[in-house]
Every structure is written in structure tokens, then in C-alpha cells.
PDB file of C-alpha atoms and ligand atoms in Angstrom:
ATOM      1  CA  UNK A1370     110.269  98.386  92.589  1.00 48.00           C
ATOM      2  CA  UNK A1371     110.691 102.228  92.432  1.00 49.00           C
ATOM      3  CA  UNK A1372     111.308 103.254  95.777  1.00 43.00           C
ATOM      4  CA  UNK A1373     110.812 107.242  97.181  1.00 44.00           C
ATOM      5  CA  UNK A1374     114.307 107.373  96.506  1.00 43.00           C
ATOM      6  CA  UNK A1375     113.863 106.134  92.590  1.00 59.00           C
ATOM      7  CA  UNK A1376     115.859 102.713  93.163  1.00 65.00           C
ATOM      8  CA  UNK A1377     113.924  99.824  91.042  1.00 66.00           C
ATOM      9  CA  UNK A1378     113.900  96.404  91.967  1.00 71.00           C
ATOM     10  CA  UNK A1379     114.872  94.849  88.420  1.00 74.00           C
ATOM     11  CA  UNK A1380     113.525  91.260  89.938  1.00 72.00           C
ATOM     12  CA  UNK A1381     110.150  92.406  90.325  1.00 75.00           C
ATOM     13  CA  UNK A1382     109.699  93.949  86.702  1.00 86.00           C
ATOM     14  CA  UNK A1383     106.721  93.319  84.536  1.00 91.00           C
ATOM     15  CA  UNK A1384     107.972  93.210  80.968  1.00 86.00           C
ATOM     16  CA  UNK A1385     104.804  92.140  79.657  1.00 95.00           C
ATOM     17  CA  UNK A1386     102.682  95.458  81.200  1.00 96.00           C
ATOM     18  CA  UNK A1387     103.578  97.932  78.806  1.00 96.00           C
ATOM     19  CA  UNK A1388     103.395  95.474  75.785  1.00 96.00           C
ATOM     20  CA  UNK A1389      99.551  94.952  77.226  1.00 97.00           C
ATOM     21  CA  UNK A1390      99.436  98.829  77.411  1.00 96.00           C
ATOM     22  CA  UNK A1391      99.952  99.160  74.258  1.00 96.00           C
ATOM     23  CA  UNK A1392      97.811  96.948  72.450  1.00 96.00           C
ATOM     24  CA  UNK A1393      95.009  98.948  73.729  1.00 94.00           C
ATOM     25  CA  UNK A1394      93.245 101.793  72.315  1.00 91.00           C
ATOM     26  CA  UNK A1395      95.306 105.283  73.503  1.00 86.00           C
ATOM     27  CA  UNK A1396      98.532 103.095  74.318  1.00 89.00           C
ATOM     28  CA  UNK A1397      99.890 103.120  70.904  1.00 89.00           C
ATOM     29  CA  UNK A1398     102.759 105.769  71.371  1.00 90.00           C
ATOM     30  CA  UNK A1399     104.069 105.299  74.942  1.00 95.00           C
ATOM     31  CA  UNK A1400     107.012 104.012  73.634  1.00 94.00           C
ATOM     32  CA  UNK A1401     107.850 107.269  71.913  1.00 95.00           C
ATOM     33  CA  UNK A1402     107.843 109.535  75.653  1.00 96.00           C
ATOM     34  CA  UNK A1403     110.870 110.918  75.862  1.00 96.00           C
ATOM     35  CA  UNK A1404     110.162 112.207  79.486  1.00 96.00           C
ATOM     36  CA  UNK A1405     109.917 115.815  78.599  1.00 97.00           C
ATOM     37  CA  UNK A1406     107.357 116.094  81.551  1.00 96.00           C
ATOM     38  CA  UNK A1407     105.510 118.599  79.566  1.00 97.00           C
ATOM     39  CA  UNK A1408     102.476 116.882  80.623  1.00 96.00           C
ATOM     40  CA  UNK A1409     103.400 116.912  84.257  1.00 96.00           C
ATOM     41  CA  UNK A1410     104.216 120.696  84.242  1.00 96.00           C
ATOM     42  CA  UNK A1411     100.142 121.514  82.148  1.00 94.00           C
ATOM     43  CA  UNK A1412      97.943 119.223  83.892  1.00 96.00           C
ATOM     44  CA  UNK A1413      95.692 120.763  86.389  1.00 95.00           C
ATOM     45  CA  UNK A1414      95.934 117.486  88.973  1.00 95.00           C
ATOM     46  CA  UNK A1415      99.529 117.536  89.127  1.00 95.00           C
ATOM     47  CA  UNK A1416      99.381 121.339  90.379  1.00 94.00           C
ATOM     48  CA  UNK A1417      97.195 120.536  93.381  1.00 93.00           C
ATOM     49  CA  UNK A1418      98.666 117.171  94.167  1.00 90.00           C
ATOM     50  CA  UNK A1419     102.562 116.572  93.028  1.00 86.00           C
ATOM     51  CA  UNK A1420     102.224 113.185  93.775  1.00 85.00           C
ATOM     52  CA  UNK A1421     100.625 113.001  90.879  1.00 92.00           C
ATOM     53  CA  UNK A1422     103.006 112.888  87.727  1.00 96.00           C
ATOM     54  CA  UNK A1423     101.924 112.062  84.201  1.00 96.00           C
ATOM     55  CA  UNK A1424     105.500 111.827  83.160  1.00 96.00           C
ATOM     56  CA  UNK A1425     105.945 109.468  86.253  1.00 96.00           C
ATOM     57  CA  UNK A1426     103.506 107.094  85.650  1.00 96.00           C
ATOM     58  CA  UNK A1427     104.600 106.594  82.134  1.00 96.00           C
ATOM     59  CA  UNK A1428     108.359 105.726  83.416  1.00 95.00           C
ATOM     60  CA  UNK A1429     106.818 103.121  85.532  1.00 95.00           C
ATOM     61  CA  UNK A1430     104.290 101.463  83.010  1.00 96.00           C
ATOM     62  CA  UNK A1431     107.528 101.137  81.108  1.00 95.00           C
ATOM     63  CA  UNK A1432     109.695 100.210  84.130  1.00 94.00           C
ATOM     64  CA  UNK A1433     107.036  96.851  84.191  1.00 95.00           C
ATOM     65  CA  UNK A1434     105.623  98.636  87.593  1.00 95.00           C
ATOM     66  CA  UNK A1435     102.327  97.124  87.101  1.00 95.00           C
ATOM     67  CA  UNK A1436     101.234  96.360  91.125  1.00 94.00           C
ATOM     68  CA  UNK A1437     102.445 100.114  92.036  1.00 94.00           C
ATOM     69  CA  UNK A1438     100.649 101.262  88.987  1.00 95.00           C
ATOM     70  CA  UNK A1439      97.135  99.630  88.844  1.00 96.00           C
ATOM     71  CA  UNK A1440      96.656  99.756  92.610  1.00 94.00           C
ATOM     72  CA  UNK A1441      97.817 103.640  92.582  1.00 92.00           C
ATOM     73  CA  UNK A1442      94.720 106.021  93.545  1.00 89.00           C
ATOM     74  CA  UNK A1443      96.331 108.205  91.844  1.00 91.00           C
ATOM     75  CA  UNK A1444      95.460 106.653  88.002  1.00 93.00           C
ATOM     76  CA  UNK A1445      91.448 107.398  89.384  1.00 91.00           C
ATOM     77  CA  UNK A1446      92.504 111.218  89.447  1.00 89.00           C
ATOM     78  CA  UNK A1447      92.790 112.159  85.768  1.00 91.00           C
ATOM     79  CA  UNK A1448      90.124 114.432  84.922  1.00 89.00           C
ATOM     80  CA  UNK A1449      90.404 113.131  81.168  1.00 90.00           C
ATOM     81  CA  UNK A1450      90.750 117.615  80.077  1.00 93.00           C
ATOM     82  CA  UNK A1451      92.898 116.425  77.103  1.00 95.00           C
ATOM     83  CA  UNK A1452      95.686 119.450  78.399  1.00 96.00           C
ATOM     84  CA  UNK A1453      98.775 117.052  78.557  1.00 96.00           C
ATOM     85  CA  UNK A1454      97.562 115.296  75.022  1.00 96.00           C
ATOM     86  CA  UNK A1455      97.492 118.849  73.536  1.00 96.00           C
ATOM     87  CA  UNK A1456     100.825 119.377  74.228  1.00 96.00           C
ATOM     88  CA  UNK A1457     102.960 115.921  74.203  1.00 96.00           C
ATOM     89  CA  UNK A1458     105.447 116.750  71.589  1.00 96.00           C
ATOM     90  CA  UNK A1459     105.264 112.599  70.924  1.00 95.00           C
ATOM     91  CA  UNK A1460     101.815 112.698  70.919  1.00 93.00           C
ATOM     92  CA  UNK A1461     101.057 110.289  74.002  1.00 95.00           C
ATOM     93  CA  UNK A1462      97.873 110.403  74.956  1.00 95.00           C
ATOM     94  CA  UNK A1463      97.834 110.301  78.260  1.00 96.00           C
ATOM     95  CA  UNK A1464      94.160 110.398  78.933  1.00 95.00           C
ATOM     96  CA  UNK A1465      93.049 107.427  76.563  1.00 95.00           C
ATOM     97  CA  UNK A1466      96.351 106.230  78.466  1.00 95.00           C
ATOM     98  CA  UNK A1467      94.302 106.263  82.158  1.00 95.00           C
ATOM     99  CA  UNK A1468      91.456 104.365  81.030  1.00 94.00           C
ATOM    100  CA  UNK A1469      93.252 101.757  80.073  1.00 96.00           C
ATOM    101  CA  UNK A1470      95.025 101.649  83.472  1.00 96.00           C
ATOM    102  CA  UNK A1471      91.386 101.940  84.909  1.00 94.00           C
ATOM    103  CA  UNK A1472      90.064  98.761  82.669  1.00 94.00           C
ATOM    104  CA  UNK A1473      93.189  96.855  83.701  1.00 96.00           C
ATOM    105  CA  UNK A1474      92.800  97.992  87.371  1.00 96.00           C
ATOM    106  CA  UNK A1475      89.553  96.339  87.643  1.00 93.00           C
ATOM    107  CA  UNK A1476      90.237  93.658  85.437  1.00 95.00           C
ATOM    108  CA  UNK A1477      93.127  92.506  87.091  1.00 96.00           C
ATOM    109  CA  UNK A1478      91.274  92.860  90.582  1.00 94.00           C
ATOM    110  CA  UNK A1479      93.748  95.865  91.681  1.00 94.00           C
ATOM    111  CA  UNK A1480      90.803  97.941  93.530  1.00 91.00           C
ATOM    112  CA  UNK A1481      90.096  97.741  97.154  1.00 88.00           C
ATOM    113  CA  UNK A1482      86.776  99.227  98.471  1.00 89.00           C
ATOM    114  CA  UNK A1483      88.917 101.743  99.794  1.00 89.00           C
ATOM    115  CA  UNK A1484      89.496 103.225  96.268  1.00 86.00           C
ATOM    116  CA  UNK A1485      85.981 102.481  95.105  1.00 86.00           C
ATOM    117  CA  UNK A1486      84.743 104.335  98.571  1.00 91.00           C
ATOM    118  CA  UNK A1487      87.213 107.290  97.298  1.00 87.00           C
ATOM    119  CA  UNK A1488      86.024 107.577  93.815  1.00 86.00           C
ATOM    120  CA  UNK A1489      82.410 107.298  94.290  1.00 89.00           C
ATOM    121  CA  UNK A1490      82.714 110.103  96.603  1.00 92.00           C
ATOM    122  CA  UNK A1491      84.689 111.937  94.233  1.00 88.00           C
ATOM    123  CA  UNK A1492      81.946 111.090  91.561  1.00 87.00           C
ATOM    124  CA  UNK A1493      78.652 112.319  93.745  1.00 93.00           C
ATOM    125  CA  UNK A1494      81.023 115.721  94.624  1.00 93.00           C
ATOM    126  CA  UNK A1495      81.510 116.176  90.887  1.00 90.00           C
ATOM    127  CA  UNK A1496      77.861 115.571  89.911  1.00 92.00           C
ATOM    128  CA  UNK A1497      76.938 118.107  92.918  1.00 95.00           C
ATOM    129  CA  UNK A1498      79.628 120.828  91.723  1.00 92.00           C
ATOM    130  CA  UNK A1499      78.467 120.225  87.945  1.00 93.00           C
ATOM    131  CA  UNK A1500      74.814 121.145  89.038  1.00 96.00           C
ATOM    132  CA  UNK A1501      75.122 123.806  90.785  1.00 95.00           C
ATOM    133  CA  UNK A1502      77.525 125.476  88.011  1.00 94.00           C
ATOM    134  CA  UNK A1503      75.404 124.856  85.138  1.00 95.00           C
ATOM    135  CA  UNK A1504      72.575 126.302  87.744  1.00 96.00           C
ATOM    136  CA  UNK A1505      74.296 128.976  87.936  1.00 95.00           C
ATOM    137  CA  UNK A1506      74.781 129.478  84.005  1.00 95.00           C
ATOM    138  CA  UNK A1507      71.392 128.955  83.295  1.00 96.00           C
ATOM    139  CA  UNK A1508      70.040 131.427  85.809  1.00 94.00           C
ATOM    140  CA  UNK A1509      72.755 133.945  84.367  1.00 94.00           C
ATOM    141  CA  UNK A1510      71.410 133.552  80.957  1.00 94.00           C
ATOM    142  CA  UNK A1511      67.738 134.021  82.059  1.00 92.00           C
ATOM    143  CA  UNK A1512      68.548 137.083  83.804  1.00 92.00           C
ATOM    144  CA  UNK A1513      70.492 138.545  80.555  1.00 90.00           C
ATOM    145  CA  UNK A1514      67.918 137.480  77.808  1.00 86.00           C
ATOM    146  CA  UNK A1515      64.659 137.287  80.107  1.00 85.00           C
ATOM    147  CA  UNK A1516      61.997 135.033  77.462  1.00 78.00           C
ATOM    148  CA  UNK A1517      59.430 137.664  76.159  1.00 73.00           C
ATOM    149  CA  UNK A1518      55.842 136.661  77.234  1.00 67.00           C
TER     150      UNK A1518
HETATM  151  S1  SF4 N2732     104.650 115.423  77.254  1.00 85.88           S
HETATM  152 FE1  SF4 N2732     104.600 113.493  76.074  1.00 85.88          FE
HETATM  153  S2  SF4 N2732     106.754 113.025  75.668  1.00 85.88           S
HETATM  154 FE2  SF4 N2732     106.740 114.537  77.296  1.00 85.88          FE
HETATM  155  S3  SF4 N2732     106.771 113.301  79.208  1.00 85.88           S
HETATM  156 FE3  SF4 N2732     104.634 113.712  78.729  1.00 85.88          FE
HETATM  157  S4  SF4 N2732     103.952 111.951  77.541  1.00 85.88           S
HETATM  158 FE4  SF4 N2732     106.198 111.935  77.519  1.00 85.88          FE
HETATM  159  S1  SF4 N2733      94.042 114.681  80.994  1.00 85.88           S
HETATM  160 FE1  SF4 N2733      94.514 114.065  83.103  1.00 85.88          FE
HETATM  161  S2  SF4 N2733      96.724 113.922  83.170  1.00 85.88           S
HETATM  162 FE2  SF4 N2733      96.207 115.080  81.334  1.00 85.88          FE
HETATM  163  S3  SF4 N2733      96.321 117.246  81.971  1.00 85.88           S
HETATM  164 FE3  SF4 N2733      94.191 116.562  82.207  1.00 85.88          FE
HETATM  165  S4  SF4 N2733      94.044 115.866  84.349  1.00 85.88           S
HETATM  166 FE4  SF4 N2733      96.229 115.968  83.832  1.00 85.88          FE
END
């Protein structure tokens, strides 16, 4: 498989992985990435964490990488904002793209309790920042149209 230094071991290729991609829902057009990396250079993940390449994880779905893909933290990190789908010039859509990945991870009994520990935290985190923002909003509103008594 794809080592750090890009070299891919052609015995342990999964041909059939992208064909089962594709026959889901949001896999239809992975085929036509032509690994602009347009997606890579919007998305909002891949600027915090580099590791994390939509453009990457494409070539490898492709490449038949499915053990390196499905049991990759990384395909838990999409935030599903649409960004890299806006832009695709093949139209890819990446996010319908990850939960497919997701439904095959679990399907296919790729995650440990180590990712499940990682994304549940990740979840509560969310819920906690979510609250507290729309808090925030609603209080903002209140104070700039106060409800006439
Ligand atoms: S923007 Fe679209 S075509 Fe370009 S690398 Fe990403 S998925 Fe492929
Ligand atoms: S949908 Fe996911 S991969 Fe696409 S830009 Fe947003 S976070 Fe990045």
C-alpha cells in the first residue's frame, strides 16, 4: 500500500472498493477526479490538519486502498459543509462521498473503540459548542428587538 513516501503495494490492491464506492449514493462521479485538489486547497479540515486530503483519499479509494481507507480517523473528520462539492470542477461530491466510507467503515467492522471513543467526544464537544453559539444568538437578538410587554 501507499507508503509516506507514495510507493503502492500493487499486491495488496482492492479493485473491487471503488466499484462498491460507486454504486452508492454520492459515489457516482469519482471516476471523473482528475486530482485538481481543489477540494483539498477549500476545505476547512484540511487547513487545520494536512493530513487530511480530500484529493488524497480519492487517489486511494481508487488505488483499491480500502484497509488504509476505512480504518483512517481521518474519513470521521469531514464536517459534511458542502465547500469542496461547491467547487469540484467534476462535480465529486465528496461529502455524500464520506458517508459512504463511514457506512462501509462500520459495515465492514473497520472501527476500533479507539475511533468510536474519538468521535463521540468530538460529537458531545460539537453539541456543547453548538449550544452555547446559538445561546449566544438568541440572547443577541433579545437584546436588539427586546418583546414589547
Ligand atoms: S476538486 Fe473534484 S476533481 Fe478536483 S481533486 Fe477534488 S474531487 Fe477531484
Ligand atoms: S465537506 Fe468535508 S471535505 Fe468537503 S470541504 Fe467540508 S470538511 Fe472539507
Amino acid at each position: 500500500m501507499e507508503t509516506k513516501e507514495g510507493k503502492i503495494n500493487i499486491n495488496e490492491m482492492d479493485f473491487k472498493f471503488a466499484e462498491e464506492v460507486i454504486s452508492y449514493p454520492g459515489g457516482e462521479h469519482l471516476r471523473k477526479c482528475f486530482a485538481c485538489g481543489t477540494c483539498t486547497a477549500g476545505c476547512p479540515i484540511s487547513e487545520i490538519d494536512e493530513a487530511f486530503s480530500p484529493r488524497r483519499i480519492i487517489r486511494q479509494i481508487l488505488f483499491g486502498m480500502r484497509e488504509e481507507v476505512l480504518s483512517s480517523p481521518a474519513i470521521w473528520f469531514c464536517l459534511i459543509c458542502y465547500r469542496c462539492y461547491a467547487h469540484c470542477p467534476q462535480n465529486v461530491n465528496f461529502p455524500d462521498l464520506m458517508r459512504v466510507l463511514q457506512y462501509l467503515a462500520i459495515k465492514q467492522n473497520y472501527v476500533t473503540s479507539d475511533i468510536l471513543d474519538r468521535i463521540k467526544e468530538i460529537d458531545k464537544r460539537l453539541q456543547i459548542l453548538r449550544h452555547d453559539l446559538i445561546k449566544y444568538d438568541v440572547d443577541k437578538q433579545k437584546q436588539l428587538h427586546p418583546v414589547k410587554k
